[in-house]
């Protein structure tokens, strides 16, 4: 089937169900374990379970939810919390920009792409980028929808189910579960990287992260990301110009 032929509804269902099966993949399992840690964090913070479930579905990206909960606990103004969560989610824009051309066809409606962009977070993005080339063009939107929607709904239910039990976890257990996500994100992005600039950005960012955690702990992630990414882009650009001039 090519991108120019009309999509077969039965085929769309097949790819949607195949995407749903991704819930049993390593990325999804690690994310679910991380959400168990997040449930423990919110239970300790005394945030009602219904609010935690709503937050899981509407904010979705785990780091943004951690920032939101931290803002709530610190008594920050709602506008401050909104800005902080928004800035943390800006990082999803390049992921959406990279993924959409890989999955859409000329017949894919814009409203559907906008809806599915809500489910683009690092786990879903890495999963899709690694596997979407093995899916026919006409089935890619359904494949991603099956994985992204299922992953979100499962984690909403998971948070609600474990909320009461995880409050009894020792803090070290909750912390380890929560830490699984950044470890997996880092290794997955490294493995799935297609350009050397990504390796450079990760390496420089990690080095600067340690430095800024000491000298500017309130802004360490922001500074490491902006400066590390800029330096990696500049260095890779200079190298390309040098290679082109030879």
GROMACS .gro file of N, CA, C and O in nm, residues 63-143:
model
  324
   63UNK      N    1   0.803   1.509   3.359
   63UNK     CA    2   0.876   1.622   3.419
   63UNK      C    3   0.786   1.743   3.443
   63UNK      O    4   0.802   1.814   3.543
   64UNK      N    5   0.694   1.769   3.350
   64UNK     CA    6   0.604   1.884   3.367
   64UNK      C    7   0.514   1.865   3.489
   64UNK      O    8   0.485   1.961   3.562
   65UNK      N    9   0.471   1.742   3.512
   65UNK     CA   10   0.388   1.716   3.631
   65UNK      C   11   0.467   1.734   3.759
   65UNK      O   12   0.414   1.783   3.859
   66UNK      N   13   0.592   1.694   3.757
   66UNK     CA   14   0.676   1.713   3.876
   66UNK      C   15   0.694   1.862   3.905
   66UNK      O   16   0.686   1.906   4.021
   67UNK      N   17   0.714   1.941   3.800
   67UNK     CA   18   0.726   2.086   3.818
   67UNK      C   19   0.596   2.144   3.872
   67UNK      O   20   0.597   2.229   3.962
   68UNK      N   21   0.483   2.096   3.821
   68UNK     CA   22   0.353   2.145   3.867
   68UNK      C   23   0.332   2.113   4.015
   68UNK      O   24   0.291   2.199   4.093
   69UNK      N   25   0.362   1.989   4.054
   69UNK     CA   26   0.345   1.951   4.194
   69UNK      C   27   0.441   2.031   4.283
   69UNK      O   28   0.402   2.078   4.391
   70UNK      N   29   0.564   2.048   4.238
   70UNK     CA   30   0.659   2.128   4.315
   70UNK      C   31   0.612   2.271   4.332
   70UNK      O   32   0.629   2.330   4.440
   71UNK      N   33   0.553   2.328   4.228
   71UNK     CA   34   0.500   2.464   4.237
   71UNK      C   35   0.384   2.470   4.336
   71UNK      O   36   0.373   2.567   4.414
   72UNK      N   37   0.300   2.369   4.335
   72UNK     CA   38   0.188   2.365   4.428
   72UNK      C   39   0.237   2.357   4.572
   72UNK      O   40   0.186   2.425   4.662
   73UNK      N   41   0.338   2.274   4.595
   73UNK     CA   42   0.390   2.256   4.731
   73UNK      C   43   0.461   2.381   4.782
   73UNK      O   44   0.462   2.409   4.902
   74UNK      N   45   0.523   2.456   4.690
   74UNK     CA   46   0.595   2.576   4.731
   74UNK      C   47   0.503   2.696   4.748
   74UNK      O   48   0.548   2.803   4.791
   75UNK      N   49   0.375   2.679   4.711
   75UNK     CA   50   0.281   2.789   4.723
   75UNK      C   51   0.295   2.893   4.615
   75UNK      O   52   0.253   3.009   4.632
   76UNK      N   53   0.353   2.854   4.501
   76UNK     CA   54   0.373   2.949   4.391
   76UNK      C   55   0.239   2.993   4.334
   76UNK      O   56   0.139   2.920   4.338
   77UNK      N   57   0.237   3.113   4.280
   77UNK     CA   58   0.117   3.166   4.216
   77UNK      C   59   0.081   3.080   4.096
   77UNK      O   60   0.169   3.024   4.030
   78UNK      N   61  -0.047   3.071   4.065
   78UNK     CA   62  -0.091   2.985   3.955
   78UNK      C   63  -0.029   3.028   3.822
   78UNK      O   64   0.003   2.944   3.737
   79UNK      N   65  -0.007   3.157   3.804
   79UNK     CA   66   0.056   3.205   3.680
   79UNK      C   67   0.201   3.159   3.672
   79UNK      O   68   0.249   3.119   3.566
   80UNK      N   69   0.270   3.160   3.786
   80UNK     CA   70   0.408   3.112   3.790
   80UNK      C   71   0.416   2.965   3.755
   80UNK      O   72   0.502   2.922   3.678
   81UNK      N   73   0.324   2.886   3.813
   81UNK     CA   74   0.320   2.743   3.784
   81UNK      C   75   0.289   2.718   3.636
   81UNK      O   76   0.350   2.631   3.572
   82UNK      N   77   0.197   2.796   3.581
   82UNK     CA   78   0.161   2.782   3.440
   82UNK      C   79   0.281   2.809   3.350
   82UNK      O   80   0.309   2.733   3.256
   83UNK      N   81   0.355   2.915   3.379
   83UNK     CA   82   0.471   2.950   3.297
   83UNK      C   83   0.578   2.842   3.308
   83UNK      O   84   0.639   2.801   3.208
   84UNK      N   85   0.602   2.793   3.431
   84UNK     CA   86   0.705   2.691   3.451
   84UNK      C   87   0.673   2.563   3.375
   84UNK      O   88   0.759   2.504   3.310
   85UNK      N   89   0.548   2.520   3.384
   85UNK     CA   90   0.507   2.397   3.314
   85UNK      C   91   0.513   2.416   3.163
   85UNK      O   92   0.556   2.328   3.089
   86UNK      N   93   0.471   2.534   3.117
   86UNK     CA   94   0.474   2.564   2.973
   86UNK      C   95   0.617   2.562   2.920
   86UNK      O   96   0.645   2.501   2.816
   87UNK      N   97   0.709   2.624   2.992
   87UNK     CA   98   0.848   2.627   2.948
   87UNK      C   99   0.908   2.487   2.946
   87UNK      O  100   0.986   2.453   2.857
   88UNK      N  101   0.870   2.404   3.043
   88UNK     CA  102   0.924   2.267   3.045
   88UNK      C  103   0.871   2.185   2.929
   88UNK      O  104   0.935   2.088   2.887
   89UNK      N  105   0.755   2.224   2.877
   89UNK     CA  106   0.693   2.147   2.769
   89UNK      C  107   0.732   2.197   2.630
   89UNK      O  108   0.699   2.132   2.530
   90UNK      N  109   0.799   2.312   2.625
   90UNK     CA  110   0.842   2.365   2.495
   90UNK      C  111   0.935   2.265   2.425
   90UNK      O  112   0.940   2.257   2.302
   91UNK      N  113   1.008   2.185   2.505
   91UNK     CA  114   1.101   2.087   2.449
   91UNK      C  115   1.030   1.984   2.363
   91UNK      O  116   1.094   1.913   2.283
   92UNK      N  117   0.897   1.972   2.377
   92UNK     CA  118   0.823   1.876   2.297
   92UNK      C  119   0.803   1.924   2.153
   92UNK      O  120   0.777   1.843   2.063
   93UNK      N  121   0.814   2.053   2.130
   93UNK     CA  122   0.788   2.106   1.995
   93UNK      C  123   0.881   2.047   1.890
   93UNK      O  124   0.834   2.005   1.783
   94UNK      N  125   1.013   2.040   1.914
   94UNK     CA  126   1.098   1.976   1.813
   94UNK      C  127   1.065   1.829   1.792
   94UNK      O  128   1.081   1.777   1.681
   95UNK      N  129   1.020   1.760   1.898
   95UNK     CA  130   0.982   1.619   1.883
   95UNK      C  131   0.860   1.606   1.792
   95UNK      O  132   0.856   1.520   1.704
   96UNK      N  133   0.761   1.693   1.814
   96UNK     CA  134   0.642   1.691   1.727
   96UNK      C  135   0.682   1.724   1.584
   96UNK      O  136   0.638   1.658   1.489
   97UNK      N  137   0.768   1.825   1.568
   97UNK     CA  138   0.811   1.866   1.433
   97UNK      C  139   0.887   1.754   1.362
   97UNK      O  140   0.881   1.742   1.239
   98UNK      N  141   0.959   1.672   1.439
   98UNK     CA  142   1.034   1.562   1.378
   98UNK      C  143   0.946   1.442   1.350
   98UNK      O  144   0.968   1.369   1.252
   99UNK      N  145   0.845   1.419   1.434
   99UNK     CA  146   0.763   1.299   1.420
   99UNK      C  147   0.654   1.313   1.313
   99UNK      O  148   0.628   1.220   1.237
  100UNK      N  149   0.589   1.429   1.308
  100UNK     CA  150   0.473   1.446   1.219
  100UNK      C  151   0.507   1.415   1.073
  100UNK      O  152   0.431   1.342   1.006
  101UNK      N  153   0.618   1.465   1.016
  101UNK     CA  154   0.648   1.429   0.876
  101UNK      C  155   0.670   1.280   0.855
  101UNK      O  156   0.655   1.231   0.742
  102UNK      N  157   0.704   1.207   0.962
  102UNK     CA  158   0.729   1.064   0.949
  102UNK      C  159   0.600   0.983   0.948
  102UNK      O  160   0.599   0.868   0.900
  103UNK      N  161   0.490   1.038   1.000
  103UNK     CA  162   0.369   0.956   1.015
  103UNK      C  163   0.252   1.003   0.928
  103UNK      O  164   0.162   0.925   0.898
  104UNK      N  165   0.250   1.128   0.888
  104UNK     CA  166   0.133   1.178   0.818
  104UNK      C  167   0.136   1.141   0.670
  104UNK      O  168   0.240   1.109   0.613
  105UNK      N  169   0.019   1.146   0.609
  105UNK     CA  170   0.005   1.133   0.465
  105UNK      C  171  -0.063   1.259   0.412
  105UNK      O  172  -0.102   1.346   0.491
  106UNK      N  173  -0.080   1.268   0.283
  106UNK     CA  174  -0.146   1.385   0.226
  106UNK      C  175  -0.293   1.392   0.265
  106UNK      O  176  -0.356   1.498   0.255
  107UNK      N  177  -0.349   1.279   0.312
  107UNK     CA  178  -0.490   1.276   0.349
  107UNK      C  179  -0.512   1.287   0.500
  107UNK      O  180  -0.626   1.286   0.545
  108UNK      N  181  -0.408   1.295   0.578
  108UNK     CA  182  -0.424   1.302   0.723
  108UNK      C  183  -0.479   1.438   0.763
  108UNK      O  184  -0.416   1.541   0.734
  109UNK      N  185  -0.593   1.445   0.831
  109UNK     CA  186  -0.650   1.576   0.869
  109UNK      C  187  -0.565   1.644   0.976
  109UNK      O  188  -0.508   1.579   1.064
  110UNK      N  189  -0.561   1.776   0.969
  110UNK     CA  190  -0.481   1.853   1.064
  110UNK      C  191  -0.529   1.835   1.207
  110UNK      O  192  -0.449   1.826   1.301
  111UNK      N  193  -0.663   1.829   1.225
  111UNK     CA  194  -0.716   1.815   1.361
  111UNK      C  195  -0.668   1.688   1.427
  111UNK      O  196  -0.643   1.683   1.549
  112UNK      N  197  -0.651   1.581   1.348
  112UNK     CA  198  -0.604   1.455   1.404
  112UNK      C  199  -0.458   1.465   1.449
  112UNK      O  200  -0.420   1.415   1.556
  113UNK      N  201  -0.376   1.532   1.369
  113UNK     CA  202  -0.236   1.551   1.406
  113UNK      C  203  -0.224   1.638   1.531
  113UNK      O  204  -0.140   1.612   1.618
  114UNK      N  205  -0.308   1.742   1.541
  114UNK     CA  206  -0.307   1.826   1.660
  114UNK      C  207  -0.348   1.747   1.784
  114UNK      O  208  -0.290   1.762   1.891
  115UNK      N  209  -0.448   1.661   1.768
  115UNK     CA  210  -0.493   1.578   1.880
  115UNK      C  211  -0.381   1.481   1.924
  115UNK      O  212  -0.352   1.469   2.043
  116UNK      N  213  -0.319   1.416   1.828
  116UNK     CA  214  -0.215   1.318   1.861
  116UNK      C  215  -0.089   1.384   1.917
  116UNK      O  216  -0.012   1.319   1.989
  117UNK      N  217  -0.068   1.511   1.886
  117UNK     CA  218   0.051   1.580   1.939
  117UNK      C  219   0.048   1.587   2.091
  117UNK      O  220   0.153   1.600   2.155
  118UNK      N  221  -0.071   1.578   2.150
  118UNK     CA  222  -0.081   1.579   2.296
  118UNK      C  223  -0.009   1.459   2.358
  118UNK      O  224   0.041   1.467   2.471
  119UNK      N  225  -0.002   1.350   2.285
  119UNK     CA  226   0.056   1.226   2.338
  119UNK      C  227   0.205   1.213   2.308
  119UNK      O  228   0.266   1.112   2.340
  120UNK      N  229   0.262   1.318   2.246
  120UNK     CA  230   0.405   1.315   2.216
  120UNK      C  231   0.483   1.356   2.341
  120UNK      O  232   0.482   1.473   2.380
  121UNK      N  233   0.544   1.260   2.405
  121UNK     CA  234   0.641   1.283   2.511
  121UNK      C  235   0.760   1.193   2.477
  121UNK      O  236   0.757   1.121   2.377
  122UNK      N  237   0.863   1.195   2.558
  122UNK     CA  238   0.986   1.128   2.518
  122UNK      C  239   0.965   0.978   2.495
  122UNK      O  240   1.015   0.921   2.398
  123UNK      N  241   0.889   0.913   2.584
  123UNK     CA  242   0.869   0.768   2.567
  123UNK      C  243   0.799   0.737   2.436
  123UNK      O  244   0.844   0.651   2.359
  124UNK      N  245   0.688   0.805   2.410
  124UNK     CA  246   0.614   0.780   2.286
  124UNK      C  247   0.696   0.819   2.164
  124UNK      O  248   0.692   0.752   2.060
  125UNK      N  249   0.772   0.927   2.176
  125UNK     CA  250   0.852   0.974   2.063
  125UNK      C  251   0.962   0.874   2.029
  125UNK      O  252   0.982   0.839   1.913
  126UNK      N  253   1.036   0.830   2.131
  126UNK     CA  254   1.144   0.734   2.107
  126UNK      C  255   1.087   0.604   2.051
  126UNK      O  256   1.141   0.546   1.956
  127UNK      N  257   0.976   0.557   2.109
  127UNK     CA  258   0.913   0.434   2.061
  127UNK      C  259   0.875   0.446   1.914
  127UNK      O  260   0.901   0.356   1.833
  128UNK      N  261   0.812   0.559   1.879
  128UNK     CA  262   0.767   0.577   1.740
  128UNK      C  263   0.884   0.593   1.643
  128UNK      O  264   0.884   0.531   1.536
  129UNK      N  265   0.982   0.674   1.679
  129UNK     CA  266   1.096   0.697   1.591
  129UNK      C  267   1.170   0.568   1.562
  129UNK      O  268   1.218   0.543   1.451
  130UNK      N  269   1.181   0.481   1.663
  130UNK     CA  270   1.255   0.356   1.645
  130UNK      C  271   1.179   0.254   1.561
  130UNK      O  272   1.239   0.169   1.497
  131UNK      N  273   1.046   0.262   1.558
  131UNK     CA  274   0.967   0.156   1.496
  131UNK      C  275   0.885   0.198   1.375
  131UNK      O  276   0.838   0.114   1.299
  132UNK      N  277   0.864   0.329   1.356
  132UNK     CA  278   0.769   0.373   1.255
  132UNK      C  279   0.814   0.342   1.113
  132UNK      O  280   0.730   0.325   1.023
  133UNK      N  281   0.943   0.332   1.091
  133UNK     CA  282   0.990   0.301   0.955
  133UNK      C  283   0.952   0.160   0.912
  133UNK      O  284   0.953   0.129   0.792
  134UNK      N  285   0.920   0.074   1.006
  134UNK     CA  286   0.875  -0.060   0.973
  134UNK      C  287   0.726  -0.071   0.950
  134UNK      O  288   0.674  -0.181   0.929
  135UNK      N  289   0.656   0.043   0.956
  135UNK     CA  290   0.510   0.047   0.938
  135UNK      C  291   0.479   0.117   0.807
  135UNK      O  292   0.540   0.220   0.776
  136UNK      N  293   0.388   0.064   0.725
  136UNK     CA  294   0.351   0.134   0.601
  136UNK      C  295   0.302   0.275   0.629
  136UNK      O  296   0.242   0.301   0.735
  137UNK      N  297   0.327   0.365   0.538
  137UNK     CA  298   0.293   0.506   0.559
  137UNK      C  299   0.148   0.525   0.600
  137UNK      O  300   0.117   0.603   0.691
  138UNK      N  301   0.055   0.453   0.537
  138UNK     CA  302  -0.087   0.470   0.568
  138UNK      C  303  -0.125   0.417   0.706
  138UNK      O  304  -0.233   0.448   0.755
  139UNK      N  305  -0.038   0.338   0.767
  139UNK     CA  306  -0.071   0.285   0.898
  139UNK      C  307   0.000   0.353   1.014
  139UNK      O  308  -0.024   0.319   1.130
  140UNK      N  309   0.084   0.451   0.985
  140UNK     CA  310   0.168   0.509   1.090
  140UNK      C  311   0.089   0.594   1.189
  140UNK      O  312   0.118   0.592   1.309
  141UNK      N  313  -0.007   0.672   1.140
  141UNK     CA  314  -0.087   0.753   1.232
  141UNK      C  315  -0.165   0.662   1.327
  141UNK      O  316  -0.168   0.686   1.449
  142UNK      N  317  -0.225   0.558   1.274
  142UNK     CA  318  -0.300   0.464   1.359
  142UNK      C  319  -0.207   0.393   1.457
  142UNK      O  320  -0.242   0.371   1.573
  143UNK      N  321  -0.087   0.358   1.411
  143UNK     CA  322   0.010   0.290   1.497
  143UNK      C  323   0.049   0.379   1.615
  143UNK      O  324   0.048   0.334   1.731
   0.00000   0.00000   0.00000
